[in-house]
mmCIF file of C-alpha atoms and ligand atoms in Angstrom:
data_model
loop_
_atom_site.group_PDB
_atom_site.id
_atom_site.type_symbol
_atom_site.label_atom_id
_atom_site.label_comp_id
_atom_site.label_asym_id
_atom_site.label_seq_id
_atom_site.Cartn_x
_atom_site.Cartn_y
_atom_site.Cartn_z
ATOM 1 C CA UNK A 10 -2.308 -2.615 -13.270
ATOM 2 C CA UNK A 11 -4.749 0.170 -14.309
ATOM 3 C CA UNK A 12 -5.875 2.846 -11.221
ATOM 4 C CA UNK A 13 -9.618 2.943 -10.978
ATOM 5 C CA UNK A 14 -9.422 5.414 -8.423
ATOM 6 C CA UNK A 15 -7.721 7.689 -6.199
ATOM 7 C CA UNK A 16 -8.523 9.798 -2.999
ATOM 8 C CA UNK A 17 -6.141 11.706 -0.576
ATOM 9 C CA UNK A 18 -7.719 10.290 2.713
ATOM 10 C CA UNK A 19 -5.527 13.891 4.328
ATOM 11 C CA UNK A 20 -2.741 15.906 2.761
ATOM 12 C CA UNK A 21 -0.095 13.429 2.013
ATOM 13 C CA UNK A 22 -1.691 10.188 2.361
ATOM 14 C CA UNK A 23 -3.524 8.926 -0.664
ATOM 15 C CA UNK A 24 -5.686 5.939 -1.341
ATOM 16 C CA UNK A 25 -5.885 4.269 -4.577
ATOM 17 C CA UNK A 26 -8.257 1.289 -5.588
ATOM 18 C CA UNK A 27 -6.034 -0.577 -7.897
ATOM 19 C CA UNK A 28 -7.255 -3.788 -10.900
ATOM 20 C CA UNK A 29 -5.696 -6.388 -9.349
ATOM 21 C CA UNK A 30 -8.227 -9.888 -10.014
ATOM 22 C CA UNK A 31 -5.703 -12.332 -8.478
ATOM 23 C CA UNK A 32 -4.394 -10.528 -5.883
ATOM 24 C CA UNK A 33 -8.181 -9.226 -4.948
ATOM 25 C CA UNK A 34 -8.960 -13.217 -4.783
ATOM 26 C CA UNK A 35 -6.279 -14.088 -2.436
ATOM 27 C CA UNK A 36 -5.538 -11.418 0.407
ATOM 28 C CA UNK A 37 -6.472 -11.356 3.766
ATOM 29 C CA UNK A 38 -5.982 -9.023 6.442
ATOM 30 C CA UNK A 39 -2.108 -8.076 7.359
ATOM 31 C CA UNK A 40 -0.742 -8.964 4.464
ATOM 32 C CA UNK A 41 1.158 -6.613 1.800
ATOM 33 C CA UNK A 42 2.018 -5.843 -2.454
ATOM 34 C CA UNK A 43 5.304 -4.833 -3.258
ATOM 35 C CA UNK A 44 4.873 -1.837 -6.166
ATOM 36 C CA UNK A 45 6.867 -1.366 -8.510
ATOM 37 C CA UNK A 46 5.914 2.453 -10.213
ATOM 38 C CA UNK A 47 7.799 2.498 -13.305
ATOM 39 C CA UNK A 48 10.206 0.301 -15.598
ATOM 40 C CA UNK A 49 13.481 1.367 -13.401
ATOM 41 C CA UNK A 50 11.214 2.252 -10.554
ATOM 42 C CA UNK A 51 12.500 0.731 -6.561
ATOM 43 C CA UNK A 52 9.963 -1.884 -5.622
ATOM 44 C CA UNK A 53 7.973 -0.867 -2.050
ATOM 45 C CA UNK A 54 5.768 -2.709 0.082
ATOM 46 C CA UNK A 55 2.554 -1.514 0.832
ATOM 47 C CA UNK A 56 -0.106 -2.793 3.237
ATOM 48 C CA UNK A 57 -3.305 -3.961 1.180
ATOM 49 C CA UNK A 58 -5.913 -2.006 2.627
ATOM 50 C CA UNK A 59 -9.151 -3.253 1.554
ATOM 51 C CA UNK A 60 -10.125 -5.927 -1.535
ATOM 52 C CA UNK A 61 -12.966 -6.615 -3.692
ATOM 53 C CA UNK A 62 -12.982 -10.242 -4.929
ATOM 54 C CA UNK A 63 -15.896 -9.409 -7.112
ATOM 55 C CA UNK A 64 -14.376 -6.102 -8.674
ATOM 56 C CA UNK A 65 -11.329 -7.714 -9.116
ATOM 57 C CA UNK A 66 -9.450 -4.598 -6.997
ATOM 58 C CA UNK A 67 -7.229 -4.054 -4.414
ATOM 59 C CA UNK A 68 -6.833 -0.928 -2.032
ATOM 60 C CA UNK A 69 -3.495 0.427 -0.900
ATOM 61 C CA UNK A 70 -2.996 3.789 1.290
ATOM 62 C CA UNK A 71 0.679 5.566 1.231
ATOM 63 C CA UNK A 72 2.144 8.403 2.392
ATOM 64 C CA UNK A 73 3.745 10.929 0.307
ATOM 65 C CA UNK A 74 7.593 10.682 1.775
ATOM 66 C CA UNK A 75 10.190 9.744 -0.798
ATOM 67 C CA UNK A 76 11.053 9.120 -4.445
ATOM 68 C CA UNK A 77 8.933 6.718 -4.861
ATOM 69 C CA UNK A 78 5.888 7.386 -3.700
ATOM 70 C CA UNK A 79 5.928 10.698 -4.451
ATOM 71 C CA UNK A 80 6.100 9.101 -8.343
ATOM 72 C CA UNK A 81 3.138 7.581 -7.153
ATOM 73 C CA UNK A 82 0.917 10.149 -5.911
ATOM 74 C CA UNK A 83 1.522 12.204 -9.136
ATOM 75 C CA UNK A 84 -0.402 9.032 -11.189
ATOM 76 C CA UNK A 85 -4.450 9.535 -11.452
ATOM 77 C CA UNK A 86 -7.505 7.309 -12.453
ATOM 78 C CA UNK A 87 -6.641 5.634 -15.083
ATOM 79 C CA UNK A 88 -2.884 5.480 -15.050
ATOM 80 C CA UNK A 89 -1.598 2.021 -14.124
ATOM 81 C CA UNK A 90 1.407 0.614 -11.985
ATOM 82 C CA UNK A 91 4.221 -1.111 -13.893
ATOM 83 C CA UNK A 92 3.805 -4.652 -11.677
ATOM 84 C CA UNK A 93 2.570 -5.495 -7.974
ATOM 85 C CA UNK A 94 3.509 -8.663 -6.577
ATOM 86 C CA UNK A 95 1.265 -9.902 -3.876
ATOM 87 C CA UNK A 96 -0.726 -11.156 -1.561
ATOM 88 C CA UNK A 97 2.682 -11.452 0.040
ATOM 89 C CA UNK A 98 4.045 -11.919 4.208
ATOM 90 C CA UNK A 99 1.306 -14.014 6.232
ATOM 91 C CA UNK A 100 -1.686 -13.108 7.348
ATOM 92 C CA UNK A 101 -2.453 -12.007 10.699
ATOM 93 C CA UNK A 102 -3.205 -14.800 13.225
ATOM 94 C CA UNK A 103 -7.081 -14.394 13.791
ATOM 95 C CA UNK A 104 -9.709 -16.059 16.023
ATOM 96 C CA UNK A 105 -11.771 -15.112 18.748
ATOM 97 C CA UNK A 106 -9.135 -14.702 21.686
ATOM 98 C CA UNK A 107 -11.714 -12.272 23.392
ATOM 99 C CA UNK A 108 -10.838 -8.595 24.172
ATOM 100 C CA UNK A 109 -8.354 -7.660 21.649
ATOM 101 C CA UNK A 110 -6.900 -4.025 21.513
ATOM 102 C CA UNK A 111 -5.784 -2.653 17.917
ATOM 103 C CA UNK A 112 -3.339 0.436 17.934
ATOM 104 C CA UNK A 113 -2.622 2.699 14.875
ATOM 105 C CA UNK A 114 -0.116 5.332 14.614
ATOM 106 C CA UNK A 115 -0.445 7.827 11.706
ATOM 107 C CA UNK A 116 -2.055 6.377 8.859
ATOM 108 C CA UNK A 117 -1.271 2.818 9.613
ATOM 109 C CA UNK A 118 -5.116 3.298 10.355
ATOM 110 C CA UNK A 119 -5.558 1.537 6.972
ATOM 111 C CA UNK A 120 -3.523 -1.731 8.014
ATOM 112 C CA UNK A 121 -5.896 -1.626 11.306
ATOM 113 C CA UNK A 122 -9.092 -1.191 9.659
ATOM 114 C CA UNK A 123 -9.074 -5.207 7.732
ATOM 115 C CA UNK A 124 -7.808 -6.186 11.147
ATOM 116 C CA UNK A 125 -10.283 -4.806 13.202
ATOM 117 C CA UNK A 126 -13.063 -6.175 10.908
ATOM 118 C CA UNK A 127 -11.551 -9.571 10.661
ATOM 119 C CA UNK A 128 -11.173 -9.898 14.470
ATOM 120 C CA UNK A 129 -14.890 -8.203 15.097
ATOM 121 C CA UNK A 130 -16.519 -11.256 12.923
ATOM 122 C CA UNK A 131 -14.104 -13.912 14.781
ATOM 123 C CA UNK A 132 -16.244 -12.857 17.478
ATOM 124 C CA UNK A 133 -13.709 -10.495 19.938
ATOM 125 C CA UNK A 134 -14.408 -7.160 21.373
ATOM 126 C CA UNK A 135 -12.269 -4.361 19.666
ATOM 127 C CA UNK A 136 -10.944 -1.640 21.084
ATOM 128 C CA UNK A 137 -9.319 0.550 18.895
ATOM 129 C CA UNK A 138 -6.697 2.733 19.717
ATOM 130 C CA UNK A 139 -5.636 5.502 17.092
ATOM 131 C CA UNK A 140 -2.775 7.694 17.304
ATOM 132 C CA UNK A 141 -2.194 11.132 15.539
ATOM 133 C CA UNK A 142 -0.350 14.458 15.351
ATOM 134 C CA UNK A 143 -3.305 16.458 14.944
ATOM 135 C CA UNK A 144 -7.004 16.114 14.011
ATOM 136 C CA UNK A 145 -6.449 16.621 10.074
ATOM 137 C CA UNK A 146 -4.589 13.561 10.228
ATOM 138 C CA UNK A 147 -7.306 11.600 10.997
ATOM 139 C CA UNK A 148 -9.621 9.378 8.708
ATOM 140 C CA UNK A 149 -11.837 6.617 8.435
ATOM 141 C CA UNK A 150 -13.116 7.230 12.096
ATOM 142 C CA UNK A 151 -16.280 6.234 11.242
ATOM 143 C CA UNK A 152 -15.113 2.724 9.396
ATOM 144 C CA UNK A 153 -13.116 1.615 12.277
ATOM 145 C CA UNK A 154 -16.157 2.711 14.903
ATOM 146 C CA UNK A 155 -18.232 0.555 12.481
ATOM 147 C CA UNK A 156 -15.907 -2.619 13.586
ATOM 148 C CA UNK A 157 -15.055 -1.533 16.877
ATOM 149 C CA UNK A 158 -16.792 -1.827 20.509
ATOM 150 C CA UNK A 159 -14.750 0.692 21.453
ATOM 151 C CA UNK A 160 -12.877 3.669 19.707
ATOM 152 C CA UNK A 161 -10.555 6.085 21.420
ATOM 153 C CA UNK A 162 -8.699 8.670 19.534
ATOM 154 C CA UNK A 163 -5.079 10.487 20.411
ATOM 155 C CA UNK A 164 -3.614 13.557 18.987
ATOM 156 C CA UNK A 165 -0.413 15.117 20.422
ATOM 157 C CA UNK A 166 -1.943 18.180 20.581
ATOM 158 C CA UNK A 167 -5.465 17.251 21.810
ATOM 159 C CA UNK A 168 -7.168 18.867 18.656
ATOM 160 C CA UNK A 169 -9.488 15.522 18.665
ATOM 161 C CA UNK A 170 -10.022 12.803 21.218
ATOM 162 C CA UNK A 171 -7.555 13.267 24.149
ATOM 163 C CA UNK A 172 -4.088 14.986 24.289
ATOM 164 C CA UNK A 173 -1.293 12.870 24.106
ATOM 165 C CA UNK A 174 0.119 9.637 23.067
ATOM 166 C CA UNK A 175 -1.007 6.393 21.357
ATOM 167 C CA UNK A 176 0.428 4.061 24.372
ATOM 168 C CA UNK A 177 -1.313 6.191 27.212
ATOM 169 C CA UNK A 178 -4.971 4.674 26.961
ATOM 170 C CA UNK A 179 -3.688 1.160 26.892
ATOM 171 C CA UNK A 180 -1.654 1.846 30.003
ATOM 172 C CA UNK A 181 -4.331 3.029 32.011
ATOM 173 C CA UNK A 182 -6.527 0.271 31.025
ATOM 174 C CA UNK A 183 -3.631 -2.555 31.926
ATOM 175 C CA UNK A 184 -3.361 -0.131 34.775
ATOM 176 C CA UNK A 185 -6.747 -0.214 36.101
ATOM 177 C CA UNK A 186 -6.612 -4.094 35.335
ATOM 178 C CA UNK A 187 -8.892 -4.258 32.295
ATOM 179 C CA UNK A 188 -8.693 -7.686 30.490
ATOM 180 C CA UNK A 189 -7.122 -7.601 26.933
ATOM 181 C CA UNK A 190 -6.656 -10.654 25.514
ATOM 182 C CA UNK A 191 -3.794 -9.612 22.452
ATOM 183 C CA UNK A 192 -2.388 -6.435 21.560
ATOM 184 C CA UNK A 193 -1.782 -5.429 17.542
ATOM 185 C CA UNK A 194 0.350 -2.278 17.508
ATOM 186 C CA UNK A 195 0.852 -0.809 13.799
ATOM 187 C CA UNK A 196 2.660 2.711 12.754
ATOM 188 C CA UNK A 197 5.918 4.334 13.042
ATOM 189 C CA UNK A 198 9.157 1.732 14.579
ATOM 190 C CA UNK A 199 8.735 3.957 17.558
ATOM 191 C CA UNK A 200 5.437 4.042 18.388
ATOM 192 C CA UNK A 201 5.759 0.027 17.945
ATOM 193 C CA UNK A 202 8.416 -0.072 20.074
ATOM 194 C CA UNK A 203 6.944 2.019 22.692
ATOM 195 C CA UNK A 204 3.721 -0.091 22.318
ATOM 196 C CA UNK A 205 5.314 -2.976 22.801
ATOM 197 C CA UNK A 206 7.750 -1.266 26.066
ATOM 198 C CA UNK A 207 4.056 -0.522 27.474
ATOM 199 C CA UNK A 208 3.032 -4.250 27.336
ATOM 200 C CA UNK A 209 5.744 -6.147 28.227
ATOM 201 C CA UNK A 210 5.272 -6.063 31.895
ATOM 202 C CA UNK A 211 1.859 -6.503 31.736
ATOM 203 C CA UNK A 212 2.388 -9.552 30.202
ATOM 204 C CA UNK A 213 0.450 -9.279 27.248
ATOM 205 C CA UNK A 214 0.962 -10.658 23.883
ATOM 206 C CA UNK A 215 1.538 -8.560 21.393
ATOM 207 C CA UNK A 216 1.902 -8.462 17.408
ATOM 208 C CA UNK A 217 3.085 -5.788 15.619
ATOM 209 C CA UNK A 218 3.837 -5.421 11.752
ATOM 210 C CA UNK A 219 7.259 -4.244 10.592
ATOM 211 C CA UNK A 220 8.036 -2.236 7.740
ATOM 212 C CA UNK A 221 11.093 -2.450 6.598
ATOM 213 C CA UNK A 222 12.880 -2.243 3.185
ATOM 214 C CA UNK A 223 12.588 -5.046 0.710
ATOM 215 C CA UNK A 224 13.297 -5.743 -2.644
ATOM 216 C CA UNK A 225 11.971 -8.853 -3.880
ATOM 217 C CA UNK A 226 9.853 -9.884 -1.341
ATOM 218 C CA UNK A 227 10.359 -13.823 -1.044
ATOM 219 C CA UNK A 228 12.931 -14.533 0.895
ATOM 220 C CA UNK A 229 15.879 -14.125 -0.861
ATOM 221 C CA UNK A 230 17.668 -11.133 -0.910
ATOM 222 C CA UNK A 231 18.299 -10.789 3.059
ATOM 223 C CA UNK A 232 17.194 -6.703 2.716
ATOM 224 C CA UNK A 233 13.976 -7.205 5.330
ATOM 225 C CA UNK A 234 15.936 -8.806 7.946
ATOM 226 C CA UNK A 235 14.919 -8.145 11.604
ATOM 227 C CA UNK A 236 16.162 -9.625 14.455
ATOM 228 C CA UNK A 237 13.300 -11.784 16.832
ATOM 229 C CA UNK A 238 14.497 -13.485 20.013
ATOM 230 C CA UNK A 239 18.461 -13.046 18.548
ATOM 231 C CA UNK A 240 17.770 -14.975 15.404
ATOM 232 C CA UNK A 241 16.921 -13.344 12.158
ATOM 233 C CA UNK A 242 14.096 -13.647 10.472
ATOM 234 C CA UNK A 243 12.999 -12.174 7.231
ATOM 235 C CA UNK A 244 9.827 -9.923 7.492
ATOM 236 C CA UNK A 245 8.474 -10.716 3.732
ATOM 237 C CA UNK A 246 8.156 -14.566 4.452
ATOM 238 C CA UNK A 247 8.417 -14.992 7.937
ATOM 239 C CA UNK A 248 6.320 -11.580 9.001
ATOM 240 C CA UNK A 249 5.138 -9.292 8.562
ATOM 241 C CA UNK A 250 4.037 -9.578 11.832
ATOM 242 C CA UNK A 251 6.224 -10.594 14.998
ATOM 243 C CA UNK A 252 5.848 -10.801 18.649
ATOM 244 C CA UNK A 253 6.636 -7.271 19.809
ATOM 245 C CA UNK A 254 8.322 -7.969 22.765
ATOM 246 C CA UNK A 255 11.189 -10.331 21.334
ATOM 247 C CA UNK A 256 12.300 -7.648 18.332
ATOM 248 C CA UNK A 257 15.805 -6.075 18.631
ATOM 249 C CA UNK A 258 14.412 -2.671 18.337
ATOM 250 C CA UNK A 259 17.217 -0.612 18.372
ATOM 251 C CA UNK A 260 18.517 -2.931 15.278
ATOM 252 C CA UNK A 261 15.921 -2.527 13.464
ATOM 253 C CA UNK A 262 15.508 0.886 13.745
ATOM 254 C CA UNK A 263 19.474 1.967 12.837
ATOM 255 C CA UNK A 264 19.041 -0.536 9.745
ATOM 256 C CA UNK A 265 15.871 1.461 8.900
ATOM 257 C CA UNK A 266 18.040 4.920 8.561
ATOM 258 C CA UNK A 267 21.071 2.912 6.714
ATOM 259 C CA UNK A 268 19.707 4.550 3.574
ATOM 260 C CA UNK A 269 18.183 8.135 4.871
ATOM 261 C CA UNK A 270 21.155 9.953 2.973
ATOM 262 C CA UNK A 271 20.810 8.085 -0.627
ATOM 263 C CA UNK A 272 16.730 8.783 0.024
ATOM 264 C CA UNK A 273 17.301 12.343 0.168
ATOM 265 C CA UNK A 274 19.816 12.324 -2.581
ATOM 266 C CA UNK A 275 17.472 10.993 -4.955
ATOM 267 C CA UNK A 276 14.127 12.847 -4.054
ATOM 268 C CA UNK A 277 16.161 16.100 -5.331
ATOM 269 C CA UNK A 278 17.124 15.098 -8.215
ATOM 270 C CA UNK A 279 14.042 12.998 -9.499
ATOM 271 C CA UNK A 280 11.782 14.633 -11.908
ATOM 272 C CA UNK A 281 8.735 13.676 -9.863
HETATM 273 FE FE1 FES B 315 14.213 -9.807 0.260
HETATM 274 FE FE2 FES B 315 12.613 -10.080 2.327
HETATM 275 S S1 FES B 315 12.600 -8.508 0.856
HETATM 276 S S2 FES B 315 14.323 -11.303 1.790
#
């Protein structure tokens, strides 16, 4: 799967536009490819970004954090990926439900963005909600404004938009009794889990899409398990998205670290 081309949207996070005719013809908003970098390469899923039917290409963003995609970000235009399985998980559940609120934490802003668009032509009003450390970890403010009614930006240390947290505008706006319709919360376990802590008794429904590890990405091998409303469900074929407020968080987030050790391990020895 040749690269056609890459970009680093902001130090560590890179976006590559990847030939992928089948997959290009087939996605739709929330769902993910599962990479595969080299022969003996670990397989990872990533969130497809954007797609070009025509082109025949797919987008994915990642962030520079272990073995693997660290492999990945050393590849340039013109380099290609051993094999990406996909369109894979379902897509997100979209129709005009009326004022929907979209959340990103770090650079899950890519996941948002097909989101946003998808539920700005079903007809809703978007507010967007991003999240971020600081201001040079933002990008694509200007896509998401194109999609949104409403953009409001976070940093933690108010170098754009307002000071502080992802979860505070929502909570004044559920606060001051605002109307939203359907919460999507996307980025880091925590910032889901405090997302979806901030809803609860508000009553709102909301979705958020979990990220944990998989290896073949169809059910089988049990590694993507998450607890919903005490039963387990699989986040490749049953998710990726869930209702926020029935996930066993604290589960899900120890299972997360089960591997934190062996991840360390192996980004000092690779050769990457
Ligand atoms: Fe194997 Fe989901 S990744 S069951």
């Amino acid at each position: 799967y040749p690269i056609i081309s890459t970009e680093e949207l902001v130090p560590r996070v890179r976006l590559y536009r990847i030939s992928a005719p089948r997959i290009a013809k087939k996605a739709a908003a929330g769902q993910f490819v599962i990479v595969r970098v080299g022969e003996n390469g670990e397989r990872i899923p990533l969130t497809i970004a954007d797609w070009d039917a025509h082109e025949g290409s797919i987008s994915i963003v990642f962030m520079e954090v272990g073995t693997t995609t660290t492999k990945l970000s050393r590849l340039q235009d013109g380099d290609a990926v051993v094999d990406i399985v996909g369109p894979l998980g379902n897509p997100t559940e979209i129709e005009n439900f009326g004022t929907v609120c979209l959340m990103a934490g770090g650079f899950a802003t890519a996941t948002i963005m097909p989101i946003a668009r998808a539920m700005k032509t079903a007809g809703n009003r978007v507010v967007t909600i991003v999240g971020a450390r600081n201001k040079d970890l933002l990008f694509w403010r200007d896509r998401l404004s194109s999609v949104s009614d409403e953009l409001i930006i976070t940093t933690d240390d108010g170098s754009a938009g307002r000071k502080g947290v992802v979860t505070e505008p929502i909570k004044e706006m559920l606060e001051r009794g605002e109307h939203i319709d359907r919460v999507i919360a996307i980025g880091p376990s925590i910032m889901m889990k405090f997302s979806a802590l901030t809803t609860k008794p508000f009553g709102i429904k909301t979705i958020v899409s979990m990220n944990p590890i998989m290896i073949d990405g169809t059910g089988m091998c049990g590694c993507c398990r998450v607890s919903v409303n005490g039963q387990t469900r699989f986040a490749c074929v049953d998710g990726p998205e869930f209702d926020a407020h029935a996930i066993d968080w604290d589960n899900f987030m120890a299972r997360q670290r089960t591997y934190v050790e062996e991840e360390k391990r192996s980004l000092e020895i690779c050769r990457c």
